[in-house]
Short mmCIF file of C-alpha atoms in Angstrom, two decimals:
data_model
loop_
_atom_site.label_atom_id
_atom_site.label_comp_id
_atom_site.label_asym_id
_atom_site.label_seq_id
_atom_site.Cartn_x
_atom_site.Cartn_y
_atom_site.Cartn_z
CA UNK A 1 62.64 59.89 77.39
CA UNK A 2 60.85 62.64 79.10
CA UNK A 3 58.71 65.05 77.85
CA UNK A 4 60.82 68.45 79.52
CA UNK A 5 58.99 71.63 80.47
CA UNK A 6 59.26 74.91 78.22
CA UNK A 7 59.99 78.12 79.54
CA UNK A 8 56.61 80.11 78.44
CA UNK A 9 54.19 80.62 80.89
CA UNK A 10 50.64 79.93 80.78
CA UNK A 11 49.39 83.64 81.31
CA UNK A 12 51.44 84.59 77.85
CA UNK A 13 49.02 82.41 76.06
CA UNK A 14 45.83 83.69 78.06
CA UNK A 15 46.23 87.02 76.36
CA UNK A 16 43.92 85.13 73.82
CA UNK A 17 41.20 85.31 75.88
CA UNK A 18 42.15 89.19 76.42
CA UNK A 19 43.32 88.32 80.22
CA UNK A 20 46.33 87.92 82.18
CA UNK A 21 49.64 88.74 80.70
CA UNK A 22 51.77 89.11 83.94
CA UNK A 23 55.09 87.49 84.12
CA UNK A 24 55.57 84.67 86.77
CA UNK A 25 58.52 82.45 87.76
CA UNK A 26 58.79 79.34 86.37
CA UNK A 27 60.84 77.72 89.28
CA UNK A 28 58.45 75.64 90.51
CA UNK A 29 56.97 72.46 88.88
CA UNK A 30 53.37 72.83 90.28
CA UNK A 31 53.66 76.10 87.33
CA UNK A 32 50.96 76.58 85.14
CA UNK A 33 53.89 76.58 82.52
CA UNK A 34 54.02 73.32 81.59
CA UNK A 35 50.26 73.22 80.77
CA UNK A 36 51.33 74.26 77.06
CA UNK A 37 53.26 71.65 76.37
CA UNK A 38 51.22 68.56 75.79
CA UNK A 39 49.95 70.62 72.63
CA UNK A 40 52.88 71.31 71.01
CA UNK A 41 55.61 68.32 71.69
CA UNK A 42 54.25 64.66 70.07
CA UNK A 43 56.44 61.52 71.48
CA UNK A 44 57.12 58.51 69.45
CA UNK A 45 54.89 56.35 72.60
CA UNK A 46 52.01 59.00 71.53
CA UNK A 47 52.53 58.74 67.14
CA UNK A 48 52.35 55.16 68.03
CA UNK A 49 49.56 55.09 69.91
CA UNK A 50 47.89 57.45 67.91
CA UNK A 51 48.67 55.67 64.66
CA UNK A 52 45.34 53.71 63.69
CA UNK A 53 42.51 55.91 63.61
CA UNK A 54 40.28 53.02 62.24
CA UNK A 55 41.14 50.69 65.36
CA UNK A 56 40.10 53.45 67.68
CA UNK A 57 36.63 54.07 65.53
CA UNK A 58 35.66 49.92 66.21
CA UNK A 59 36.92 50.51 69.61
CA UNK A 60 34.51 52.98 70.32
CA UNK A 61 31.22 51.07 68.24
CA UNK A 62 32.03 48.44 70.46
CA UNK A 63 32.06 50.19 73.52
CA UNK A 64 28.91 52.94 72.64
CA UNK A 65 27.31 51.53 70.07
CA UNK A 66 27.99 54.60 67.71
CA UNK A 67 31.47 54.68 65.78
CA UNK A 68 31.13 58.49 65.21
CA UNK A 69 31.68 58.85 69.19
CA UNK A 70 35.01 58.51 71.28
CA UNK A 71 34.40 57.32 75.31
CA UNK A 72 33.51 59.93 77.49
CA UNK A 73 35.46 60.60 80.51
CA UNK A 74 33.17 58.82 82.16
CA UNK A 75 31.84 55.53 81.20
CA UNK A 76 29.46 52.69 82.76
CA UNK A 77 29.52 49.22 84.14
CA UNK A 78 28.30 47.61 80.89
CA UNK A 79 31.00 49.10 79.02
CA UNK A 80 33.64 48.56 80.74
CA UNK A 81 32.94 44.62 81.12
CA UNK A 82 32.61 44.78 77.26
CA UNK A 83 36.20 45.93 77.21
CA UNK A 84 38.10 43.97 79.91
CA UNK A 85 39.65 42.10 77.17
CA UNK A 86 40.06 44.41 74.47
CA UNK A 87 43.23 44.87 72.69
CA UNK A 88 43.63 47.68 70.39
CA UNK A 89 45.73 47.27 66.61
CA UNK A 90 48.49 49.51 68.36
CA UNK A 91 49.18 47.60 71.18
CA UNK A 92 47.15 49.19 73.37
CA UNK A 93 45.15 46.86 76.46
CA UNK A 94 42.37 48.28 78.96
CA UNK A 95 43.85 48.51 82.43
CA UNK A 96 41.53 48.82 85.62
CA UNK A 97 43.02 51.47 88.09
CA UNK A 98 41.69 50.84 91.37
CA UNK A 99 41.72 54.69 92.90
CA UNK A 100 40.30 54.39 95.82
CA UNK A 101 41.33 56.86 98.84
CA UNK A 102 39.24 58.00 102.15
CA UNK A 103 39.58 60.61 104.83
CA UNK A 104 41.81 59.79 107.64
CA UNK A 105 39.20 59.83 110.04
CA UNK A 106 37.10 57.52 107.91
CA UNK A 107 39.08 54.32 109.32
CA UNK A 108 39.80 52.69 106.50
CA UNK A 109 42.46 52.12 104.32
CA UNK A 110 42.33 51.88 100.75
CA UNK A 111 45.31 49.98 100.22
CA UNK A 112 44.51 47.03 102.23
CA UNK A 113 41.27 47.06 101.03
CA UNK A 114 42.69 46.55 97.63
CA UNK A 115 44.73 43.62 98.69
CA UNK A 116 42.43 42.25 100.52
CA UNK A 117 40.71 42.16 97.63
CA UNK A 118 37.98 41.30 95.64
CA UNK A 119 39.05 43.66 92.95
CA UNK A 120 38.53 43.74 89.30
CA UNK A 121 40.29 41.30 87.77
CA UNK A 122 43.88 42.69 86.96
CA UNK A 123 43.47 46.02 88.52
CA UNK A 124 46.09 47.95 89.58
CA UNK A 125 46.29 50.20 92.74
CA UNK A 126 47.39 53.60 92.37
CA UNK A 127 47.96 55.58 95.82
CA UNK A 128 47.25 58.96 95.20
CA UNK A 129 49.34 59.60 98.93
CA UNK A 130 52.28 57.15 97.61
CA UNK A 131 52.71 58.20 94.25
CA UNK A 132 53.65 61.94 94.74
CA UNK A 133 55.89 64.76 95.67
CA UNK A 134 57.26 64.82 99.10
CA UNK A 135 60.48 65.78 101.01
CA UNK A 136 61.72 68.84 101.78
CA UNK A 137 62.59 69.62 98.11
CA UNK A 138 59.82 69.04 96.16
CA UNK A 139 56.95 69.41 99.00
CA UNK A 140 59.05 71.83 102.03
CA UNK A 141 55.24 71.80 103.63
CA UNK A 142 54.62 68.74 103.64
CA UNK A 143 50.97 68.83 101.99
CA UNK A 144 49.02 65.58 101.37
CA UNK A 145 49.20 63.65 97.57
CA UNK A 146 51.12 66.68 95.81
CA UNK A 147 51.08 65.95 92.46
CA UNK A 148 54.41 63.17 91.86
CA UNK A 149 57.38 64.20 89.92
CA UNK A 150 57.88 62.84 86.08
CA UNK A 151 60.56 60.31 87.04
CA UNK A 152 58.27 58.66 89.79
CA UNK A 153 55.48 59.13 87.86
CA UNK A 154 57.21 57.15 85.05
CA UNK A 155 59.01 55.03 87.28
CA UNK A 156 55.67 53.70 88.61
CA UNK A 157 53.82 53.47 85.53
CA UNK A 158 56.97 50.97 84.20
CA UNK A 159 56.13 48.86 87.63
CA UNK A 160 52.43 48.34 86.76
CA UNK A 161 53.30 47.23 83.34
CA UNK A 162 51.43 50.84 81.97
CA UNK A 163 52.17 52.46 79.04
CA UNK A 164 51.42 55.21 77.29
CA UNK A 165 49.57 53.18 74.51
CA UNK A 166 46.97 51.40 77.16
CA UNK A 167 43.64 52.91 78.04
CA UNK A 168 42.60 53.82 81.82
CA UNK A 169 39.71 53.03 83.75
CA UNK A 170 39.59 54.62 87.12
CA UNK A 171 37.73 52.92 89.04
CA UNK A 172 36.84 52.92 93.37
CA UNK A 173 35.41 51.16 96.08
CA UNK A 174 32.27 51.45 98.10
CA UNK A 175 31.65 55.40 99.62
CA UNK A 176 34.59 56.41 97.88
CA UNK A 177 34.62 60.01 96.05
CA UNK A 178 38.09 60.47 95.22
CA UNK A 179 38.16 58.88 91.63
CA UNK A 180 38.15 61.87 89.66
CA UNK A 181 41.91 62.61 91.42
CA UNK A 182 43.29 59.59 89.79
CA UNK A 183 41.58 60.84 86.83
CA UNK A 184 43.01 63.99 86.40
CA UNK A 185 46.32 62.57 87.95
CA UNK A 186 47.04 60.58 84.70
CA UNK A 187 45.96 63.29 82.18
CA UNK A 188 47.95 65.33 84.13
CA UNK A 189 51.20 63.77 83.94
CA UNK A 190 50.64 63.08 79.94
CA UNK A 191 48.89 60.03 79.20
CA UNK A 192 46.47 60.19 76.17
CA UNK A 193 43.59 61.93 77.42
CA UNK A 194 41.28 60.58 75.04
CA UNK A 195 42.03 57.21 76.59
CA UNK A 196 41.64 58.11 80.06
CA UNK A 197 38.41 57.74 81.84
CA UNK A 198 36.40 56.89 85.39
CA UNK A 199 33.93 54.43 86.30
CA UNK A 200 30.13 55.54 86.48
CA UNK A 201 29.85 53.67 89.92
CA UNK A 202 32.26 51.05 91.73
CA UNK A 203 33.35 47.81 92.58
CA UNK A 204 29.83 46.54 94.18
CA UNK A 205 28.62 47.84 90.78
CA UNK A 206 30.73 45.70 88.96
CA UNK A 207 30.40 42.53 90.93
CA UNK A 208 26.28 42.61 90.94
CA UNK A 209 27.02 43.13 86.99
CA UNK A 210 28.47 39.60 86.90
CA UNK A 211 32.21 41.40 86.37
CA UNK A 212 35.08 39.10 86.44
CA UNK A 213 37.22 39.75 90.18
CA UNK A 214 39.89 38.80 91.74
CA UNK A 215 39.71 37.47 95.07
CA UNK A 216 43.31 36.51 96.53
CA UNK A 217 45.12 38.77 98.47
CA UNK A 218 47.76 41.07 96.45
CA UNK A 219 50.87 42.93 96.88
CA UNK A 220 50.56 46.74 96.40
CA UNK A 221 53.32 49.48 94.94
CA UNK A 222 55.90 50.63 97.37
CA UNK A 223 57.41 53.89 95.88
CA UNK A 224 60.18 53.63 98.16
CA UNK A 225 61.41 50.32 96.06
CA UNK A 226 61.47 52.40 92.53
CA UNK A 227 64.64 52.98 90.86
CA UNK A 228 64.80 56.46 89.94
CA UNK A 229 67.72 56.15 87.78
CA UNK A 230 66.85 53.95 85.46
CA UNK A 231 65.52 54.83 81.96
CA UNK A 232 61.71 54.52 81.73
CA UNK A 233 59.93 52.86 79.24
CA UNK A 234 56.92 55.25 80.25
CA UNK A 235 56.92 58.33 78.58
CA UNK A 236 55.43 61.23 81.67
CA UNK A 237 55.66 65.08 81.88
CA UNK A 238 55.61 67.49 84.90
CA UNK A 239 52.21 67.74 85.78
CA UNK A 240 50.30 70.45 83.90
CA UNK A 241 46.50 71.78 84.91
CA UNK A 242 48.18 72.89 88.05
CA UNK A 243 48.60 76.19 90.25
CA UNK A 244 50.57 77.19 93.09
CA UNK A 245 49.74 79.34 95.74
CA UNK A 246 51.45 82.24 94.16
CA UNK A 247 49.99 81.80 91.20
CA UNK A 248 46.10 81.74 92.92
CA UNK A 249 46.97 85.07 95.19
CA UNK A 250 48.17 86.88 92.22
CA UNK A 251 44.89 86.00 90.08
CA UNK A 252 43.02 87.14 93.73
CA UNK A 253 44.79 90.51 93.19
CA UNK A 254 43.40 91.32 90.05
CA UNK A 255 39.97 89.16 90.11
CA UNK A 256 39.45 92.32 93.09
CA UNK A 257 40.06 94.81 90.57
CA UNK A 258 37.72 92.95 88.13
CA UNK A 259 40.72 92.60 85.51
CA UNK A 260 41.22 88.79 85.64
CA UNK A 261 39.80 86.41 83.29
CA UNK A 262 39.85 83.80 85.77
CA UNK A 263 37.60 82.16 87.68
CA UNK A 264 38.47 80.31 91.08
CA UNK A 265 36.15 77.36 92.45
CA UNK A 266 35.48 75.77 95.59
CA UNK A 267 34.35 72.22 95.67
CA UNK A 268 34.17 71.98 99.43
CA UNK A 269 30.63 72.43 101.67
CA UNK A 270 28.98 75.56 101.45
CA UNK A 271 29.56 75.63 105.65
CA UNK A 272 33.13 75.17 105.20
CA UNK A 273 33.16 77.96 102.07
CA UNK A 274 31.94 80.44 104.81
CA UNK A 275 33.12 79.72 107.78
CA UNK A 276 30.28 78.37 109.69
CA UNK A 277 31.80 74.98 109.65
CA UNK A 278 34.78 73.37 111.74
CA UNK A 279 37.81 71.86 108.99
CA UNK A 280 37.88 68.59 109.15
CA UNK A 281 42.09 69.24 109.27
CA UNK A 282 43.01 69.91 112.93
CA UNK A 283 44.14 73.75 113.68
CA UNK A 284 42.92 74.94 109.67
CA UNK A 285 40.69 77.40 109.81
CA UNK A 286 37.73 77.67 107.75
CA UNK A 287 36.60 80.47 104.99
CA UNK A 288 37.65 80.82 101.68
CA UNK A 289 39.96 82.22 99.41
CA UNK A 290 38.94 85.83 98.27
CA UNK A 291 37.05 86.39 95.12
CA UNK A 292 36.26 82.34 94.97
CA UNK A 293 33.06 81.01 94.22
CA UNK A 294 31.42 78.06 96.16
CA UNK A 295 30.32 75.32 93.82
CA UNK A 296 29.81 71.68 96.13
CA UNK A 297 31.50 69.15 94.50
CA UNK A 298 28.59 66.69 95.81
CA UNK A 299 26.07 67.89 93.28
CA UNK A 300 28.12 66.30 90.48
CA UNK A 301 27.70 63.44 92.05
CA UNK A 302 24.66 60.58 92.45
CA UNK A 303 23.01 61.56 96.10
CA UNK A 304 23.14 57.91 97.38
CA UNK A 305 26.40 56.66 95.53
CA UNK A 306 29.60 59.16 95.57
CA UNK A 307 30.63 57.00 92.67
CA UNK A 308 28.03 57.60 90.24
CA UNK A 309 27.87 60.61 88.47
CA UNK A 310 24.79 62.87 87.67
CA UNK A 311 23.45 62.45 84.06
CA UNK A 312 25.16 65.30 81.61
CA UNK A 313 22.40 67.59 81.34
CA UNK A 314 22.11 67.80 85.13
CA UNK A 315 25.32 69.05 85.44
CA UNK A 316 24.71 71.64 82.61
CA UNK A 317 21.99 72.54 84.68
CA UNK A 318 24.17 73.07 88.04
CA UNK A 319 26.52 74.70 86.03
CA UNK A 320 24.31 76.87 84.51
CA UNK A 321 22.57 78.04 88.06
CA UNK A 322 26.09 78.94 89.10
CA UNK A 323 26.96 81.03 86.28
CA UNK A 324 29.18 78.77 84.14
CA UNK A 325 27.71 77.77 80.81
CA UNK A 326 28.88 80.68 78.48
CA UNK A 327 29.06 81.16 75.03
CA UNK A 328 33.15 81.82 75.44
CA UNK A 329 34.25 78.72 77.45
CA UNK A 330 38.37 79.43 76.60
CA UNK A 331 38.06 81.83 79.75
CA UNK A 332 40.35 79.59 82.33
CA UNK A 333 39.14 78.42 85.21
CA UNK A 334 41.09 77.13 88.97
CA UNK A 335 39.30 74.59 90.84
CA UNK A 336 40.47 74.27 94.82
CA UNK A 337 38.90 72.21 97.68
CA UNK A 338 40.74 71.19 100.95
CA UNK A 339 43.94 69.23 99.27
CA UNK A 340 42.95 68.66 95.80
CA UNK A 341 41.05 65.98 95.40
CA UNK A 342 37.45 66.95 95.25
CA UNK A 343 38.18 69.83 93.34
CA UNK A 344 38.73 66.82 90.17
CA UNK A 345 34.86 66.51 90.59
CA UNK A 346 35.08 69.91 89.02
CA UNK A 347 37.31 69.26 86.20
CA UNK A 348 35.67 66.19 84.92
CA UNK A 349 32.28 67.80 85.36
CA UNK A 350 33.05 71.13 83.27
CA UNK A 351 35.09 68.51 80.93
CA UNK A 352 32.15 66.75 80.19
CA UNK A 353 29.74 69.86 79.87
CA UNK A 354 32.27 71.31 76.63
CA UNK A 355 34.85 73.02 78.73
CA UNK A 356 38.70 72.43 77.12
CA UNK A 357 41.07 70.70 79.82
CA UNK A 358 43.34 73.29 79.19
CA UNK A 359 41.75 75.88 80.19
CA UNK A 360 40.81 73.62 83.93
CA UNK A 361 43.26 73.60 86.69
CA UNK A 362 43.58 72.75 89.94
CA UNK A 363 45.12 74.72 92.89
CA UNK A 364 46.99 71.06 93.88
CA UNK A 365 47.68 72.55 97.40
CA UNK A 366 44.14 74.11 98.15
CA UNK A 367 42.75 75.14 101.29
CA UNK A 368 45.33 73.37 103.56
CA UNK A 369 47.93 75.43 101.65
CA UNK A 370 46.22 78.65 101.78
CA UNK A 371 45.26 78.39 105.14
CA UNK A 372 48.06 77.36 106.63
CA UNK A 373 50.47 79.91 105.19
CA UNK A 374 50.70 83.04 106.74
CA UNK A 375 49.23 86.26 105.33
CA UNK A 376 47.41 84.77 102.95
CA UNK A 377 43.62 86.57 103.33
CA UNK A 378 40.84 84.57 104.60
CA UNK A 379 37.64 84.93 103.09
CA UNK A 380 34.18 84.07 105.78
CA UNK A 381 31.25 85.25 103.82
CA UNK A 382 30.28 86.77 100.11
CA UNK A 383 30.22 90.03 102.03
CA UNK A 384 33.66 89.90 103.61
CA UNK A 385 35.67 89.06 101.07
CA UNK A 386 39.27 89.85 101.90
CA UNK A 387 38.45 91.20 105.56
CA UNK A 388 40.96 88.46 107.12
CA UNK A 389 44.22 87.67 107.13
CA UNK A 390 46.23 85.88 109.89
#
């Protein structure tokens, strides 16, 4: 069973907020129009998972010490040990998700890494490049780790042995910064969000904290060997929290006539933001997208560590130097970086500081769709804001 898409679109609903109310197609499935739906339509995976209210409150005493508190997104070392073995009354187990993924030109290769191993014991590997939308149909340009379809999304879910009852723990290996993509990938696509989360720090973390691992070398998901056409046991969704390109330039249009409620973010470098800096994507030029605003993914994160996050209240305090802690948070707001992954940093950072996940999305394509479409404007400095187009 899959949860379907419905045919409103997001920017009825942000009338709310006194914003947009333009029409858009609904053709593609990177629309913001299936963002409504995990609010409205309950599954019989989700009434049973959500069925025992008291299981989840000793759940979360044992993992925080305080039964009046659910897990935050993100949750430590210590914790997570605690609940390598925990079962909950409806079924539900704690799976490790090993998330890992580096820049080409970094040299390494997450995958092998992970079979390689060590690992946390019974981790899974989800490929963020594997699991997702390509071909000519569902990705004509090609762009890297599009968000996946439903059916593969399901599909893979069944081969790990997920389902929608078990709780998530994102988790990476050393120098890795990508976590928050698998993150967002899985609340995205319709698991439970309250039983999603990502590791404050990685796999060294975990093995100086005496965590069980596994050491043997492991076999890894091929997408390629899914059946498509079978039923899943998984229930998934098209992913919501998303926007396409044509979605971002038509917020640009009015954000320059100060009309939008929106606001767009940039996770990438500040030299990057304004052109000073080369892309590290051959032939993509640098800038921004007009009417953006520059917030470096980096300061969410621990200085020495891209796996540890900074404490809450520091990132109230970035967010507040930048303008976003406001008494009306419902205001929505588009996250972008150079192909979606950093800009998660984002999400789970304005997650954690109050905002609603509904109201965060992420332009999946980003900078290596903007800039590599033609006519779209080119930003290069606060000043220049729509001076370039090519």
């Amino acid at each position: 069973m899959f949860v379907g898409r419905i045919s409103s679109n997001l920017f009825a609903i942000a009338g709310r907020t006194g914003g947009y109310n333009r029409s858009f197609s609904t053709s593609s499935i990177y629309g913001f129009s299936s963002v409504i739906l995990p609010y409205l339509t309950t599954t019989a995976a989700q009434i049973k998972c959500q069925a025992s209210e008291d299981s989840f409150r000793l759940f979360s005493q044992r993992a925080i010490g305080n039964g009046n508190q659910p897990l935050s997104n993100i949750v430590t070392v210590e914790q997570c040990i605690d609940l390598l073995d925990t079962k909950e009354d409806n079924g539900g187990r704690v799976i490790f998700v090993d998330g890992s993924w580096h820049m080409p030109s970094s040299g390494r290769i997450a995958r092998e890494e992970y079979e390689n191993g060590p690992r946390i014991r019974g981790a899974k590997f989800f490929d963020i490049d594997d699991i997702s939308s390509k071909g000519e149909d569902l990705n004509p340009k090609g762009l890297p780790h599009m968000m996946p379809p439903a059916r593969l999304y399901a599909a893979a879910m069944d081969a790990y042995g997920i389902s929608n009852c078990d709780r998530i723990v994102v988790y990476g290996s050393k120098g890795c910064f990508a976590t928050p993509r698998s993150w967002f990938t899985f609340k995205a696509m319709g698991h439970d969000p309250s039983r999603v989360h990502v590791l404050n720090g990685g796999l060294v973390d975990w093995v100086e904290a005496g965590g069980p691992i596994d050491t043997c070398e492991a076999s890894t998901l091929d997408s390629r060997t899914l059946n498509l056409d079978d039923v899943p046991l998984y229930t998934a969704r098209e992913a919501s929290n998303i926007a396409s390109i044509s979605e971002v330039s038509r917020i640009i249009e009015d954000l320059s006539e100060s009309t939008s409620t929106y606001t767009i973010l940039d996770a990438r470098s500040p030299g990057r933001f304004s052109g000073e800096e080369p892309e590290p994507r051959k032939d993509l030029e640098s800038g921004h997208i007009p009417g953006s605003q520059n917030l470096f993914f980096r300061q969410f994160h621990d200085a020495s560590d891209p796996l540890k996050f900074v404490p809450k209240e520091g990132m109230l305090e970035i967010l507040l130097k930048n303008g976003l802690v406001k008494s009306n948070q419902d205001n929505p707001i588009i996250s972008s970086c150079g192909s979606g992954v950093t800009a998660c940093s984002l999400v789970l950072a304005l997650e954690e500081c109050g905002y609603d996940f509904k109201n965060l999305f992420v332009y999946d394509g980003s900078w290596t769709d903007w800039a590599s479409t033609v006519n779209m404007p080119i930003a290069k400095s606060a000043a220049d804001q729509a001076s370039t187009a090519h």
